[in-house]
XYZ file of C-alpha atoms in Angstrom:
414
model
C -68.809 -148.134 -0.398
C -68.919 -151.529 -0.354
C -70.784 -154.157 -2.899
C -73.474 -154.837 -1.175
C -74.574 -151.181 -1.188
C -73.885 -150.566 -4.723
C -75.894 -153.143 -5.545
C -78.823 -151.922 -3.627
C -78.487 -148.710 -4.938
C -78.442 -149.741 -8.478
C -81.466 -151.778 -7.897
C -83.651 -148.679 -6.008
C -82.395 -146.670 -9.431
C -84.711 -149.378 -11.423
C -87.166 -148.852 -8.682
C -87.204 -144.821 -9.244
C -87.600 -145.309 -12.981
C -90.649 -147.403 -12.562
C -92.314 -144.857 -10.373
C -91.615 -141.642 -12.460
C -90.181 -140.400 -15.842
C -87.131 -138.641 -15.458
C -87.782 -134.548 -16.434
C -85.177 -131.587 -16.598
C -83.715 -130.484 -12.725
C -84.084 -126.848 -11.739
C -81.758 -125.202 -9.301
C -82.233 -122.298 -7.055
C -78.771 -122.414 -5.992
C -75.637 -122.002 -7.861
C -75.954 -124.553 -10.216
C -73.451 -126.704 -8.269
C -75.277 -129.636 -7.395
C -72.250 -131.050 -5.276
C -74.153 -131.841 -1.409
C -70.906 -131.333 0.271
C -69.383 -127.588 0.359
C -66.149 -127.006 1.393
C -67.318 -124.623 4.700
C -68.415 -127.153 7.292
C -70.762 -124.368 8.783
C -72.805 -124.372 6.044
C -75.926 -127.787 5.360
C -77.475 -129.018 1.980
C -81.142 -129.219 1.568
C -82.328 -130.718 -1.606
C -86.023 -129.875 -1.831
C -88.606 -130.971 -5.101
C -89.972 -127.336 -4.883
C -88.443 -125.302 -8.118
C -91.179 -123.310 -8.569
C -90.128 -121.107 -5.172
C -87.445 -118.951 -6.083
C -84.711 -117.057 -3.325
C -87.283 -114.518 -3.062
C -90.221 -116.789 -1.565
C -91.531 -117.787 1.429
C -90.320 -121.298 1.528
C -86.542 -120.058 0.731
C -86.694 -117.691 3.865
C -88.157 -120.462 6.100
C -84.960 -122.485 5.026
C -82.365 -119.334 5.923
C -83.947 -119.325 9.506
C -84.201 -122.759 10.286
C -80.310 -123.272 9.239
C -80.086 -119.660 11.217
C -81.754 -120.870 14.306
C -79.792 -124.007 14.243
C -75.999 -121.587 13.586
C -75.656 -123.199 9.882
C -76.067 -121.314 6.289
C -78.280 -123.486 4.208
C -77.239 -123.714 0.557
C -80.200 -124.994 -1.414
C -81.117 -126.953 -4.561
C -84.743 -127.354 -6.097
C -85.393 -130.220 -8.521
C -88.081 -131.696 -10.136
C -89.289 -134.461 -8.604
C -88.268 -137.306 -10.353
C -84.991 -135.513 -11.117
C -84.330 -135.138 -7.298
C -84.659 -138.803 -6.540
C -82.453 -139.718 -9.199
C -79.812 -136.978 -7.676
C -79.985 -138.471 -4.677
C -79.608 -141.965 -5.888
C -76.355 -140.677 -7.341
C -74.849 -138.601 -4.541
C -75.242 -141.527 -2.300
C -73.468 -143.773 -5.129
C -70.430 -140.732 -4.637
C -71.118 -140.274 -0.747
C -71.840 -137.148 -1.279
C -75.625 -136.872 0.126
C -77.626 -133.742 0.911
C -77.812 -133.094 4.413
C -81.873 -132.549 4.543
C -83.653 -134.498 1.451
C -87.257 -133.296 0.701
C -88.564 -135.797 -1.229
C -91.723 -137.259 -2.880
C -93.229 -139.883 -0.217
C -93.958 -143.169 -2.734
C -89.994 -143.037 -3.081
C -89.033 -143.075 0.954
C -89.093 -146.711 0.956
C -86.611 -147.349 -2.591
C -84.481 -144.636 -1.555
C -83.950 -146.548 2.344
C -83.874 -150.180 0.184
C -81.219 -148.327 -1.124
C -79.258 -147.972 2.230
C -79.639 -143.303 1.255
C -81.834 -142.346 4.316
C -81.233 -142.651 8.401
C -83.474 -144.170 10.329
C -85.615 -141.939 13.220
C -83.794 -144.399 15.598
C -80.658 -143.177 14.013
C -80.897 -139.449 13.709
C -83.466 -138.697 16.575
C -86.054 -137.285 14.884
C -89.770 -136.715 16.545
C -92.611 -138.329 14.894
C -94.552 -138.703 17.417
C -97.078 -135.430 16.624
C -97.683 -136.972 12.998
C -100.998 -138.761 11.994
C -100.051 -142.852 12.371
C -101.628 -142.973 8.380
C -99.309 -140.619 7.369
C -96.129 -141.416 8.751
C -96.525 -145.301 7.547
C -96.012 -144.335 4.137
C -92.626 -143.099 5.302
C -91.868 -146.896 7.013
C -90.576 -149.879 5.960
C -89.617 -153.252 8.001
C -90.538 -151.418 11.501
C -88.331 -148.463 10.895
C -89.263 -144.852 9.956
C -87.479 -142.959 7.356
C -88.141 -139.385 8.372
C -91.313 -137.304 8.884
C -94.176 -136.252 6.420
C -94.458 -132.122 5.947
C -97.619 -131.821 4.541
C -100.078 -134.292 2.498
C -102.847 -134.145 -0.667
C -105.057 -136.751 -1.347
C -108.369 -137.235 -3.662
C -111.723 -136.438 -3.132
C -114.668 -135.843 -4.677
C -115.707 -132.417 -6.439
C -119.223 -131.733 -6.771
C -121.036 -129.096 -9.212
C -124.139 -127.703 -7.010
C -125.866 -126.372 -9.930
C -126.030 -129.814 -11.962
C -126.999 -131.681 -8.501
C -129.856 -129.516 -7.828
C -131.258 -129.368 -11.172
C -131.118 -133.390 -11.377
C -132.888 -133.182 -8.027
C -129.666 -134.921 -5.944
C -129.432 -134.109 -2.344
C -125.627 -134.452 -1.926
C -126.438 -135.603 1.768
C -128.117 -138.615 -0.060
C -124.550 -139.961 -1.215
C -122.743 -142.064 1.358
C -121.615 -144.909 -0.626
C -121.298 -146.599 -4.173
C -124.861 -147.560 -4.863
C -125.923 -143.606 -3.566
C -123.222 -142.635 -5.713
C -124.299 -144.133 -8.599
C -128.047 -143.462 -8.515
C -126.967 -139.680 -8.127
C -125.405 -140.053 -11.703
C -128.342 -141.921 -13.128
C -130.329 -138.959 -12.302
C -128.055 -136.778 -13.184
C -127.603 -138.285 -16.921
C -131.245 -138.436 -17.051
C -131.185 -134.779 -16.829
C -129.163 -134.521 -19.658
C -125.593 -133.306 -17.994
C -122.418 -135.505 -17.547
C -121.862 -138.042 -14.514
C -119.089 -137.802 -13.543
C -115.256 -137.310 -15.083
C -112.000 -138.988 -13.848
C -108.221 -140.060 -15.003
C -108.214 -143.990 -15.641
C -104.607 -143.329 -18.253
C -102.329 -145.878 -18.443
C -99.366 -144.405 -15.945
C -99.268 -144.315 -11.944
C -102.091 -141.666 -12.164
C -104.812 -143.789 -13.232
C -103.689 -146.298 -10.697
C -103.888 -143.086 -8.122
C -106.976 -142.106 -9.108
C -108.367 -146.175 -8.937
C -106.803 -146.497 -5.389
C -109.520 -145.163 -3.137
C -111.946 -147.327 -4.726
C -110.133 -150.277 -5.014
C -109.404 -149.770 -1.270
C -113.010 -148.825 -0.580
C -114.260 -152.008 -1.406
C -111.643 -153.702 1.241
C -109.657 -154.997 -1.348
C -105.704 -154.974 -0.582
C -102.613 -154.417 -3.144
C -101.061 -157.554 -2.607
C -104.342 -159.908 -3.826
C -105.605 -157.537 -7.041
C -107.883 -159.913 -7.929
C -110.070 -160.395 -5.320
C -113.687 -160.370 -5.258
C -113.855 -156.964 -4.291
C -110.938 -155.615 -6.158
C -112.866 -156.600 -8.908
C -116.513 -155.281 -7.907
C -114.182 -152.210 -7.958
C -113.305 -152.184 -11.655
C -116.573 -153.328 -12.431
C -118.224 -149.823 -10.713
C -116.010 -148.065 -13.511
C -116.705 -150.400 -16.441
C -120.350 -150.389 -15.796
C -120.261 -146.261 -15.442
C -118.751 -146.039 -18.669
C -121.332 -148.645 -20.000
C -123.957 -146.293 -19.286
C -122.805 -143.533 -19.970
C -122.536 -141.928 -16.685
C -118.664 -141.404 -17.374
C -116.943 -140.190 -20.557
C -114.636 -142.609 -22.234
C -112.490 -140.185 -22.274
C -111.536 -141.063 -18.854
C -109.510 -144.087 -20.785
C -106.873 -141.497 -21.739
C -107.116 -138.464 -19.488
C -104.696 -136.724 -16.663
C -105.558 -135.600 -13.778
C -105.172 -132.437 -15.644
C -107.853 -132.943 -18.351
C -110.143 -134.570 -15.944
C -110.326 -131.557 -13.934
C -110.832 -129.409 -17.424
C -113.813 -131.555 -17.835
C -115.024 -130.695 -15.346
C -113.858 -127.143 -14.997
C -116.337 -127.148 -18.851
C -119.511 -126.795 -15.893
C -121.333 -130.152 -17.509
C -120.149 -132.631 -15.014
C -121.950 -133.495 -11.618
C -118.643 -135.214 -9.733
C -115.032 -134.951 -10.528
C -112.567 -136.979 -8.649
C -109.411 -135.021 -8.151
C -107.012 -133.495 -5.778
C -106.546 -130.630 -3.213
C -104.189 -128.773 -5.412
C -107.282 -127.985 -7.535
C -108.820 -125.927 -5.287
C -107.016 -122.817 -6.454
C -108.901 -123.628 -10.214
C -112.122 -125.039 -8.878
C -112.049 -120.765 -7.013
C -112.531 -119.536 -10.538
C -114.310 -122.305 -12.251
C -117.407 -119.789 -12.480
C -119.925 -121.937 -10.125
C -120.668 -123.354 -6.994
C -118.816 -126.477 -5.873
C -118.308 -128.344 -2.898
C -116.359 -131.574 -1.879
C -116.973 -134.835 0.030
C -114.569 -137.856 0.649
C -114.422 -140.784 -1.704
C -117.106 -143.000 -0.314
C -116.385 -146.528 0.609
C -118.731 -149.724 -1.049
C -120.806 -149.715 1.561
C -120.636 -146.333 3.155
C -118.223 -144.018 5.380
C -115.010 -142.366 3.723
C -112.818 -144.700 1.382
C -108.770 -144.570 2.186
C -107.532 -142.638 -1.053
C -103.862 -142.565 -1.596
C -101.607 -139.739 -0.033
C -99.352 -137.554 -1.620
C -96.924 -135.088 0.018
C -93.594 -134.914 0.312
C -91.671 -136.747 3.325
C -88.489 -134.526 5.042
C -85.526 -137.059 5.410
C -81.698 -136.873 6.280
C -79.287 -138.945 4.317
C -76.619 -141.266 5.513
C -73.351 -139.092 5.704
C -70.189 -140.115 6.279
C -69.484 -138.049 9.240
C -72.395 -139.017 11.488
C -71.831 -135.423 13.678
C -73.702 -133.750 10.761
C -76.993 -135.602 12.145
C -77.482 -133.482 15.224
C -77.617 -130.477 12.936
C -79.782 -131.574 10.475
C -82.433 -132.956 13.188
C -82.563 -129.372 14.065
C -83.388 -128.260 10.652
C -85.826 -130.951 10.325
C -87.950 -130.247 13.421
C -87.558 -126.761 12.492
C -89.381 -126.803 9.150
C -91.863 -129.685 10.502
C -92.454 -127.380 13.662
C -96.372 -126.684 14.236
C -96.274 -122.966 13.110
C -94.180 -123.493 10.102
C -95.956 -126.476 9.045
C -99.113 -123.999 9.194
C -97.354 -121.320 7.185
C -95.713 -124.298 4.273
C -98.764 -126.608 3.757
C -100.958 -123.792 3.407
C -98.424 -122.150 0.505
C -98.226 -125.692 -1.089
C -101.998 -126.663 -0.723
C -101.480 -129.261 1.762
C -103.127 -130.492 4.732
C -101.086 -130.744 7.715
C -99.775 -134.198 8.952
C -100.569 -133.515 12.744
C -103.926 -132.887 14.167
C -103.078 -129.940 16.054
C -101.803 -128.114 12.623
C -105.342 -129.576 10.640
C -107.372 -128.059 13.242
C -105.716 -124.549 12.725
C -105.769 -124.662 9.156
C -109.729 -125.685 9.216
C -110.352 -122.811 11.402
C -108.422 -120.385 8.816
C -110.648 -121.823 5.923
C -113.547 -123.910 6.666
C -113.903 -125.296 2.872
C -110.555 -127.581 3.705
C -112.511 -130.001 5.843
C -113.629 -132.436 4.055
C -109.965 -132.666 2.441
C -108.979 -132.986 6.029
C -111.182 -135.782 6.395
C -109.900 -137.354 3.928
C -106.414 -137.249 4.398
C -107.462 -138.745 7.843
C -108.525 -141.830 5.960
C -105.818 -141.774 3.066
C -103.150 -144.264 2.937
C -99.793 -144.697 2.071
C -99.075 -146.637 -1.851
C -96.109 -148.026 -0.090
C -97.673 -148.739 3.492
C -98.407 -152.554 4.546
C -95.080 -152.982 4.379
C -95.282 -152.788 0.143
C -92.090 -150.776 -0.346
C -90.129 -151.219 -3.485
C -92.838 -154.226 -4.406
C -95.440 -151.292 -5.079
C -94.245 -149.996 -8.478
C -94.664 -153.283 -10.022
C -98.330 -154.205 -8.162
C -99.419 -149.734 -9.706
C -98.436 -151.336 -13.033
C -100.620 -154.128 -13.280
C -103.663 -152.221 -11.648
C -103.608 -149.520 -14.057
C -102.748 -152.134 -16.886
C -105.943 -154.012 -15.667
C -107.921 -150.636 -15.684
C -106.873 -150.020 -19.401
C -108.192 -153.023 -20.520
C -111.317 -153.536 -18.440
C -112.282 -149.612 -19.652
C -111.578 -150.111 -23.179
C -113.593 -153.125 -22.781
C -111.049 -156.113 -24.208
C -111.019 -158.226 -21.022
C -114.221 -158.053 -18.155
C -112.777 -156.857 -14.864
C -112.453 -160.233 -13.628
C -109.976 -161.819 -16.340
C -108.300 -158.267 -16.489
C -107.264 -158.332 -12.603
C -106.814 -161.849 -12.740
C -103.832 -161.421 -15.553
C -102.519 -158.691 -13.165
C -102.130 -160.209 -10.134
C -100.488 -163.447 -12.293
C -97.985 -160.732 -13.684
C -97.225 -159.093 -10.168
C -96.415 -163.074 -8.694
């Protein structure tokens, strides 16, 4: 491997450390984390998916694709953070998976890093996958693999606390709707509305659709309307139509805030649905409006399916087969429904809606979500996430007004 490389490497290592805190691997396999076994018949797949054991559904898709394709799959489950940092190092050791799985904010560091094939390279199909999706994925005009499933945020809405404030949920269709639907509601003595504003890359998640609902863009954080964006929060928890509580929680004890049956909206994510099932009353969902009314783009998450440089490029053939395998339209169907995800092509969406009618509006809103690292951000996105949620902190807590707080953040990010 020569310099160059190592060096790029090195740096997308930095990269993965800014985006996530390392936590402890899990393995499904053998323990042997080596990508390369000794029997050539037999492909790596390094997925972020420990919680799916030999025994599961996911595990058996992987036997048949490598079946169908006349390969054994040997596979490895990490946490995410873990498996980026794996991968990092395997590549440093050209020793890469064959099939990488991995978390999509990371796509872009890990092909900075010279670790992932191009489409052009390895022939993969993209072509079925929703543009939005897929971008997140691409980096100076070239795709890094294909997206097999996607969450985003939304809003969660408690019926019973809407009617008895006397909100028509029809009636909200953008910010100022929004937040005379909270007035009423804290006028009728429940709770607003609960979200996670914490100091990490989740309170800059959570911030994202509204910062990009009021047209604001990544690379200028201080813009009129990035600010106008920071300034809806302050001024909710001014009057009390959000907790201050929202200063320090997860997306985790947001959504037991809300979960508590006191709170009118809760902004959170489609792997909630499972809990919002047996919160104990009637809920229902709409999109993130924008400022001044439609859906606002909230951020995607999802995992992207890649293939790794290798060192003998007549492993590629192979692995495209396992990749349009597991990103075919009936076992895309089958996987993002077991992980809570909405499918990346429009043909899988529609078959999933007509399964379960209540995942519309999160389909709607993964048709408006966008990439963290799309508009060509990349590797430049960790240190723009930040800022933002540095800027959030201190606008909340209320030692800087959301002007001079965004202003100090875009000064740090040049």
């Amino acid at each position: 491997m020569n310099r160059s490389t190592r060096r790029r490497l090195a740096a997308a290592a930095m990269t993965v450390v800014a985006l996530t805190a390392a936590t402890t691997a899990c393995s499904s396999g053998d323990g042997n984390t080596s990508a390369k076994p000794a029997d050539g018949g037999t492909y790596t797949i390094w997925d972020p998916y420990p919680q799916f054991d030999k025994s599961s559904a996911w595990a058996k898709l992987l036997d048949n694709c490598g079946t169908e394709a006349g390969v054994k799959i040997k596979r490895t489950a990490f946490d995410t953070s873990d498996l980026t940092n794996k991968a990092l190092l395997a590549a440093q050791q050209d020793n890469s998976a064959d099939v990488l799985i991995v978390d999509n904010p990371v796509v872009s560091t890990l092909a900075e890093g010279g670790v992932l094939t191009t489409t052009d390279d390895n022939k993969l199909d993209t072509s079925k996958a929703d543009p939005n999706l897929i971008a997140a994925g691409q980096a100076g005009g070239k795709t890094y693999g294909t997206p097999i499933g996607a969450n985003t945020l939304a809003l969660y809405y408690n019926k019973k606390v809407l009617k008895a404030a006397g909100v028509d949920i029809a009636s909200v269709k953008d910010w100022a709707s929004l937040t005379a639907a909270l007035a009423k509601v804290e006028k009728a003595g429940k709770k607003g509305i609960t979200f996670s504003a914490i100091g990490t890359e989740e309170g800059s998640f959570q911030f994202l659709p509204w910062f990009w609902g009021s047209d604001a863009k990544l690379t200028e954080l201080d813009s009129a309307e990035g600010v106008s964006a920071l300034q809806l929060w302050t001024d909710w928890l001014k009057k009390g139509y959000a907790p201050n509580s929202v200063i320090n929680n997860t997306q985790t004890t947001s959504w037991q805030e809300f979960a508590s049956g006191d709170f009118a909206f809760a902004e959170n994510g489609t792997w909630q649905l499972a809990g919002a099932e047996k919160a104990g009353f009637e809920y229902g969902v709409i999109p993130v409006p924008a400022a001044k009314g439609g859906n606002a783009a909230a951020p995607t998450g999802g995992e992207f399916v890649t293939i790794p440089v290798q060192g003998d490029a007549g492993r590629y053939a192979t692995s495209q087969k396992l990749v349009s395998c597991l990103t075919s339209s009936q076992n895309l169907l089958d996987t993002d429904t077991t992980l809570s995800y909405v499918a990346p092509t429009g043909e899988v969406q529609d078959k999933q809606v007509a399964a379960d009618p209540k995942l519309k509006p999160w389909v709607d809103a993964v048709k408006a979500a966008k990439g963290r690292t799309s508009d060509d951000l990349g590797t430049k996105y960790p240190k723009i996430s930040e800022q933002m949620w540095k800027a959030v902190q201190s606008a909340l807590s209320g030692s800087q007004s959301p002007k001079d707080a965004l202003t100090a953040a875009q000064d740090a990010v040049k």
